[in-house]
PDB file of C-alpha atoms in Angstrom:
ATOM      1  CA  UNK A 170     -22.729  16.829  22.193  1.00  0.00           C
ATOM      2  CA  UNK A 171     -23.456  12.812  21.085  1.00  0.00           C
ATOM      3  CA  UNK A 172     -24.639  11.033  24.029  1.00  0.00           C
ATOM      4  CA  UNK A 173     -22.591   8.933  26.020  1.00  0.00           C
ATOM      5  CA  UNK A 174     -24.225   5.672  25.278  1.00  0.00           C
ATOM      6  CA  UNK A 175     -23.374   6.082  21.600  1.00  0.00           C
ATOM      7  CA  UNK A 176     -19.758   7.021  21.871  1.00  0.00           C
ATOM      8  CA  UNK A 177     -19.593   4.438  23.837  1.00  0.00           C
ATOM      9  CA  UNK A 178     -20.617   1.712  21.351  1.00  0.00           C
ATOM     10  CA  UNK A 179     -18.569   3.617  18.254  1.00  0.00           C
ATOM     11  CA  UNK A 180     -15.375   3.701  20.650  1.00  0.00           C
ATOM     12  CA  UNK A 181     -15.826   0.078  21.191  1.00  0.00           C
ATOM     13  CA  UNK A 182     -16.678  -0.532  17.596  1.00  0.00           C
ATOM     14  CA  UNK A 183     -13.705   1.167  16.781  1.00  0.00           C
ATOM     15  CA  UNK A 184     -11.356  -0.450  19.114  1.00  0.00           C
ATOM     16  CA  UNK A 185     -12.288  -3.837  17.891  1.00  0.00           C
ATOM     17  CA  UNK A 186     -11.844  -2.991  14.430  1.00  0.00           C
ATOM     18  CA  UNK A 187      -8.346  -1.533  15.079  1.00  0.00           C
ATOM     19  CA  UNK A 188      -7.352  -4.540  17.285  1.00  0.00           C
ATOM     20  CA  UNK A 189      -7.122  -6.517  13.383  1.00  0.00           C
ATOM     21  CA  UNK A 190      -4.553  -4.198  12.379  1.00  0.00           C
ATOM     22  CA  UNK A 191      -3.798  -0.644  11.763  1.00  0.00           C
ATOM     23  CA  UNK A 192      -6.440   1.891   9.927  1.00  0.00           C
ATOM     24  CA  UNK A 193      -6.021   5.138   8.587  1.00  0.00           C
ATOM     25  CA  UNK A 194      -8.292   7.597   9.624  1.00  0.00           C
ATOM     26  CA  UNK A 195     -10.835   7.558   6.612  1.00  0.00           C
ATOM     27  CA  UNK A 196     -11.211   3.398   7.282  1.00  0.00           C
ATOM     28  CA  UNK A 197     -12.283   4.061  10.709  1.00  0.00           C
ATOM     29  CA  UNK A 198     -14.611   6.497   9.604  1.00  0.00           C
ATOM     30  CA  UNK A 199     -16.355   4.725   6.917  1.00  0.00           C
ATOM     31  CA  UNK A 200     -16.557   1.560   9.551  1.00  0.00           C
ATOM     32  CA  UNK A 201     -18.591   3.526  11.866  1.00  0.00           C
ATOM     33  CA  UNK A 202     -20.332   5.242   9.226  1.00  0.00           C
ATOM     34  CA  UNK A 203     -21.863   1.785   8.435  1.00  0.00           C
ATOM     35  CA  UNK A 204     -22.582   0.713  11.623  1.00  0.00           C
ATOM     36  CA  UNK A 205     -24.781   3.853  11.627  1.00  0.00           C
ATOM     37  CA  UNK A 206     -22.993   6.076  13.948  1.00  0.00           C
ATOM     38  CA  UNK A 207     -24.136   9.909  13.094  1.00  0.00           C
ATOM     39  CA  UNK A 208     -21.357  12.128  12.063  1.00  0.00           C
ATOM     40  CA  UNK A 209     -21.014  13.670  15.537  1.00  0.00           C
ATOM     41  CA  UNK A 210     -20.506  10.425  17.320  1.00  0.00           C
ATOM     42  CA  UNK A 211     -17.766   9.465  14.548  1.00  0.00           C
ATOM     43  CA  UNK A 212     -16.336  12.859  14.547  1.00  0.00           C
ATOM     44  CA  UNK A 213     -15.757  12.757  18.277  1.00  0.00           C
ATOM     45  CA  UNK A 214     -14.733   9.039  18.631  1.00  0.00           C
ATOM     46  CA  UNK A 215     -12.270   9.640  15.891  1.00  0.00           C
ATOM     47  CA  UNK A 216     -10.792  12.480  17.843  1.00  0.00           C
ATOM     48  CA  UNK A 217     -10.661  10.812  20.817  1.00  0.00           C
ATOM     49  CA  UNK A 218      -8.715   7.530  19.061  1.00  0.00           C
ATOM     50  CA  UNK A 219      -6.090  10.343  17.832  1.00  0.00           C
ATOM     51  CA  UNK A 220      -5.433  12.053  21.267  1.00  0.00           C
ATOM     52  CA  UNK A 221      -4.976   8.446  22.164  1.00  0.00           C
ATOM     53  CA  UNK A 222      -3.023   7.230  19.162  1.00  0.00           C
ATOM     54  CA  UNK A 223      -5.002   4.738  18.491  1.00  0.00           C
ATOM     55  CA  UNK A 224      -5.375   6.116  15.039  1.00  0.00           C
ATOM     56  CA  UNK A 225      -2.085   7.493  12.903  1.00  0.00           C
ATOM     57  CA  UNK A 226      -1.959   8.010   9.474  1.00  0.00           C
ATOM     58  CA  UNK A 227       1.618   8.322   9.420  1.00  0.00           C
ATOM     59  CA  UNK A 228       2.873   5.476  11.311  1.00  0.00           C
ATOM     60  CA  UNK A 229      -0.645   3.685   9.345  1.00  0.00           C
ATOM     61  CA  UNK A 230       1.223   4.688   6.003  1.00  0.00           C
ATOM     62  CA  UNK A 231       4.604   3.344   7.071  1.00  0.00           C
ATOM     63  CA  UNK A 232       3.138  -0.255   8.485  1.00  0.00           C
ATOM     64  CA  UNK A 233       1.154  -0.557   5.238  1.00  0.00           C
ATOM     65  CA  UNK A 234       3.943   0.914   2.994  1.00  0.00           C
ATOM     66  CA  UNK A 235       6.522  -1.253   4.807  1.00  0.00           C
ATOM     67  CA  UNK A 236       4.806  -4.713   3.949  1.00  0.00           C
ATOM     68  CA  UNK A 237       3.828  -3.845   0.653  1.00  0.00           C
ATOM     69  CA  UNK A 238       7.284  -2.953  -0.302  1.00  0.00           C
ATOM     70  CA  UNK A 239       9.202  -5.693   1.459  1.00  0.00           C
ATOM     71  CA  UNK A 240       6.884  -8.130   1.035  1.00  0.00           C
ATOM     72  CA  UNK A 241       4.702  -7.741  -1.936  1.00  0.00           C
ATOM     73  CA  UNK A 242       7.514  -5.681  -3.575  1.00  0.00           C
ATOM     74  CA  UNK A 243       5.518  -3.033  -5.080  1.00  0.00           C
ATOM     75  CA  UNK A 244       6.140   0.536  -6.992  1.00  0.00           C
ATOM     76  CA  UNK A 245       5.459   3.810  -5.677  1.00  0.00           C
ATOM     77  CA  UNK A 246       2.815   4.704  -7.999  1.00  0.00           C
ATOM     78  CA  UNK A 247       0.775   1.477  -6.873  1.00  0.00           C
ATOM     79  CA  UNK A 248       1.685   2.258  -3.235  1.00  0.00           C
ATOM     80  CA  UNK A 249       0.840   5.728  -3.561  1.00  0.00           C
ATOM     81  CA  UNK A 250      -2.397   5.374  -5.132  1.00  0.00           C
ATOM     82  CA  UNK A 251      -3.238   2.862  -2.697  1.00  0.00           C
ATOM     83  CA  UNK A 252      -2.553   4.937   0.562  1.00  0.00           C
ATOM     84  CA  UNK A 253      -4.849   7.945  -1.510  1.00  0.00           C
ATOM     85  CA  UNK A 254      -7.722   5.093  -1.772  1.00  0.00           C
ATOM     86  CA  UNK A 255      -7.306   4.844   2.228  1.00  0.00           C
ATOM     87  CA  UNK A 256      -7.447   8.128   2.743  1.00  0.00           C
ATOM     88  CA  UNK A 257      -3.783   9.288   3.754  1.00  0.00           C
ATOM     89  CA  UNK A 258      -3.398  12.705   3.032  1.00  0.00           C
ATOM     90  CA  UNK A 259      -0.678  13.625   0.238  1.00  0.00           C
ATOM     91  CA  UNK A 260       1.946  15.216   2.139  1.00  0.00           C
ATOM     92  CA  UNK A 261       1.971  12.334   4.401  1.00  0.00           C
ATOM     93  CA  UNK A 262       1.904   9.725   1.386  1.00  0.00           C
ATOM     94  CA  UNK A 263       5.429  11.747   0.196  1.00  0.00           C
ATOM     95  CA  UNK A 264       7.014  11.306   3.613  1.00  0.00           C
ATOM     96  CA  UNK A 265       6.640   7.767   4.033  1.00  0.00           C
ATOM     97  CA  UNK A 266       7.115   7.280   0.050  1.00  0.00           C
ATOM     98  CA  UNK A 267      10.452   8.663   0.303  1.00  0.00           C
ATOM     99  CA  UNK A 268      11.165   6.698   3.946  1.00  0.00           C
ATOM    100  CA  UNK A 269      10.184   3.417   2.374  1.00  0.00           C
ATOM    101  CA  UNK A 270      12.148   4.027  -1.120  1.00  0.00           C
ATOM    102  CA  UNK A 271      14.835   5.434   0.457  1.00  0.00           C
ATOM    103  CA  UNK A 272      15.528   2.379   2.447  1.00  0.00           C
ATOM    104  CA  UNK A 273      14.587  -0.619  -0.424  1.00  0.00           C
ATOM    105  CA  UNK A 274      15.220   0.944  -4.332  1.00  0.00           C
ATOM    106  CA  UNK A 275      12.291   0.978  -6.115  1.00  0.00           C
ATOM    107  CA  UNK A 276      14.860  -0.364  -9.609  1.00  0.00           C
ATOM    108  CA  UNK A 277      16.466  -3.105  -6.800  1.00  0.00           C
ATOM    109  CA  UNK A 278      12.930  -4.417  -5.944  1.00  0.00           C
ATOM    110  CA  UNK A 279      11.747  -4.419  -9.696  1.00  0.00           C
ATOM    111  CA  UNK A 280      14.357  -6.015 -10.801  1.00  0.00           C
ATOM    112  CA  UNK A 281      13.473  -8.619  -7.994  1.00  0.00           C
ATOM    113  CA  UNK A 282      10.550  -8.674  -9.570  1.00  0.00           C
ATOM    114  CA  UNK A 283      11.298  -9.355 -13.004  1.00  0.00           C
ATOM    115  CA  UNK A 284      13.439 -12.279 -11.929  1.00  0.00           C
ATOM    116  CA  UNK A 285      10.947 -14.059 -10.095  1.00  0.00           C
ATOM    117  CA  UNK A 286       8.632 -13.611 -12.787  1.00  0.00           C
ATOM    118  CA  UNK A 287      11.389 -14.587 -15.649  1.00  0.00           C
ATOM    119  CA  UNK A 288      11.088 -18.000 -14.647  1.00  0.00           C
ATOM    120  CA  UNK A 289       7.016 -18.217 -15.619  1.00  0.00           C
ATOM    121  CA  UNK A 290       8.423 -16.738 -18.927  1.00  0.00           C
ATOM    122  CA  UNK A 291      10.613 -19.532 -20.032  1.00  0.00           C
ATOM    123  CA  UNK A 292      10.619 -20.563 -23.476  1.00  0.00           C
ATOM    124  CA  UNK A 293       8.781 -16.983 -24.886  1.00  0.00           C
ATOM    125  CA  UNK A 294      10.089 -15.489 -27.850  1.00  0.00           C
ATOM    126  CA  UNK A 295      12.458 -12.610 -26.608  1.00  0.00           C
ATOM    127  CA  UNK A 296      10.194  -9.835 -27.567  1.00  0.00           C
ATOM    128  CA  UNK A 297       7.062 -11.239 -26.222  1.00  0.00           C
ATOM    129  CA  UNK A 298       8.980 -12.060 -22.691  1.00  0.00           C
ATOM    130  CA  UNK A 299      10.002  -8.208 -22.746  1.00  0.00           C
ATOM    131  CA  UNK A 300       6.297  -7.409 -23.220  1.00  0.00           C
ATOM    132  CA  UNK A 301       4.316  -9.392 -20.628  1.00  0.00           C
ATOM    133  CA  UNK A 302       7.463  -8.415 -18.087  1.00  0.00           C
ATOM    134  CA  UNK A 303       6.811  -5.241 -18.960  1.00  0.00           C
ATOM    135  CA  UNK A 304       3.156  -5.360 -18.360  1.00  0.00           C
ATOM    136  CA  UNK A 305       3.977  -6.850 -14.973  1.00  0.00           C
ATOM    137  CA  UNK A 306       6.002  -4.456 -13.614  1.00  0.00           C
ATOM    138  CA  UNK A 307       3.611  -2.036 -14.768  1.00  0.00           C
ATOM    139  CA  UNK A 308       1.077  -3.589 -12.462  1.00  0.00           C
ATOM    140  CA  UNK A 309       3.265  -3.518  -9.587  1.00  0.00           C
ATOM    141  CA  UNK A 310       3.542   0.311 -10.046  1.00  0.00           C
ATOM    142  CA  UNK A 311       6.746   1.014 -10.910  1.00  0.00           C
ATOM    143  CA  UNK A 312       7.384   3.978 -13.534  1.00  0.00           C
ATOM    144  CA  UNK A 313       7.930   3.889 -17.235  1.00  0.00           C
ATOM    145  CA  UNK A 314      11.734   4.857 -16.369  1.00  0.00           C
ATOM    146  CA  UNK A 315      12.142   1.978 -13.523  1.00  0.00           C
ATOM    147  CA  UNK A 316      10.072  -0.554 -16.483  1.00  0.00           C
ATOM    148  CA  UNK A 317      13.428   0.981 -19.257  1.00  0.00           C
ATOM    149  CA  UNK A 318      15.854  -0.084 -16.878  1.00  0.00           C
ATOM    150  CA  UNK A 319      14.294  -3.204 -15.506  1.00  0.00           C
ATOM    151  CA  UNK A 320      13.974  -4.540 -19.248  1.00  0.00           C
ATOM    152  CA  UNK A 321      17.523  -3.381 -20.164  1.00  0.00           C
ATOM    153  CA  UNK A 322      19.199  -4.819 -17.346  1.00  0.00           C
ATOM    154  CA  UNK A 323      16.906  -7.792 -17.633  1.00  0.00           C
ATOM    155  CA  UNK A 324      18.009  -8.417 -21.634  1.00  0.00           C
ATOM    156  CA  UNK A 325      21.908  -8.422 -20.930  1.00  0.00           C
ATOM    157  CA  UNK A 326      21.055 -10.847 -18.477  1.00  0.00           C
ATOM    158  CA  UNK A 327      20.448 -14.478 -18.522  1.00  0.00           C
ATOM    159  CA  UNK A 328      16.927 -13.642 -19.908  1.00  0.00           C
ATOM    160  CA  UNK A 329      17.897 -14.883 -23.798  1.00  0.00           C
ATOM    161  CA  UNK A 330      19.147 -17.955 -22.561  1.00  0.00           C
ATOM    162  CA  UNK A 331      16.255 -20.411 -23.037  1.00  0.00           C
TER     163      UNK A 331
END
């Protein structure tokens, strides 16, 4: 059993680093880690933050998915591969993949995307426009297949007319 003192100090650690915004589990853990709580202290302050629910990696991956798809307007793969990097587990990265996409189109924000981004593009040859979109959307995260569509709805489009 960690002594008292210690949790004490890691729960308060913890609290203030959770009163910024929501963590996943693994943040909270590598946070303390650094602070140089012992892995019993973090193991039983992180326990204790779940039975409270304090810390939630589902509700974390819905917050974070939530503003990075309505706001930043990203892909799933980006999305995905950023809720792996924090630590989410898969099954609960699928849940709140399919919540989020289910609710905002993945092709409906790229092609938000691609307009926005059109208008930095003005006066490209066509070709080279469809290439540096294409490399755009790619960084977002959206899928080869979202990219096709994206580009073919993008060419019948305004996007010749320079």
């Amino acid at each position: 059993m960690p002594d008292q003192e210690a949790l004490k100090t890691a729960k308060s650690q913890a609290f203030k680093y959770l009163s910024y915004r929501d963590r996943s589990k693994k943040e909270v853990a590598l946070y303390l880690e650094k602070r140089g709580h012992t892995p019993s202290v973090i193991q039983t302050t992180l326990q204790e933050l779940e039975k409270l629910n304090y810390i939630n990696d589902h509700r974390f991956a819905m917050e974070w998915g939530r503003w990075r798809v309505e706001v930043k307007r990203f892909g799933k793969k980006r999305l995905q591969h950023e809720l792996l990097a924090k630590g989410v587990s898969a099954s609960i990265i699928e849940t709140a993949l399919t919540d989020l996409y289910d609710s905002h189109p993945e092709q409906d924000l790229a092609l938000a995307c691609a307009n926005k981004k059109l208008a930095s593009l003005h006066g490209l040859e066509p070709e080279k426009k469809s290439r540096r979109l294409a490399q755009y959307l790619q960084r977002r995260g959206f899928s080869h297949d979202i990219i096709y569509e994206t580009l073919k709805l993008s060419t019948t489009s305004p996007l010749e007319q320079d």
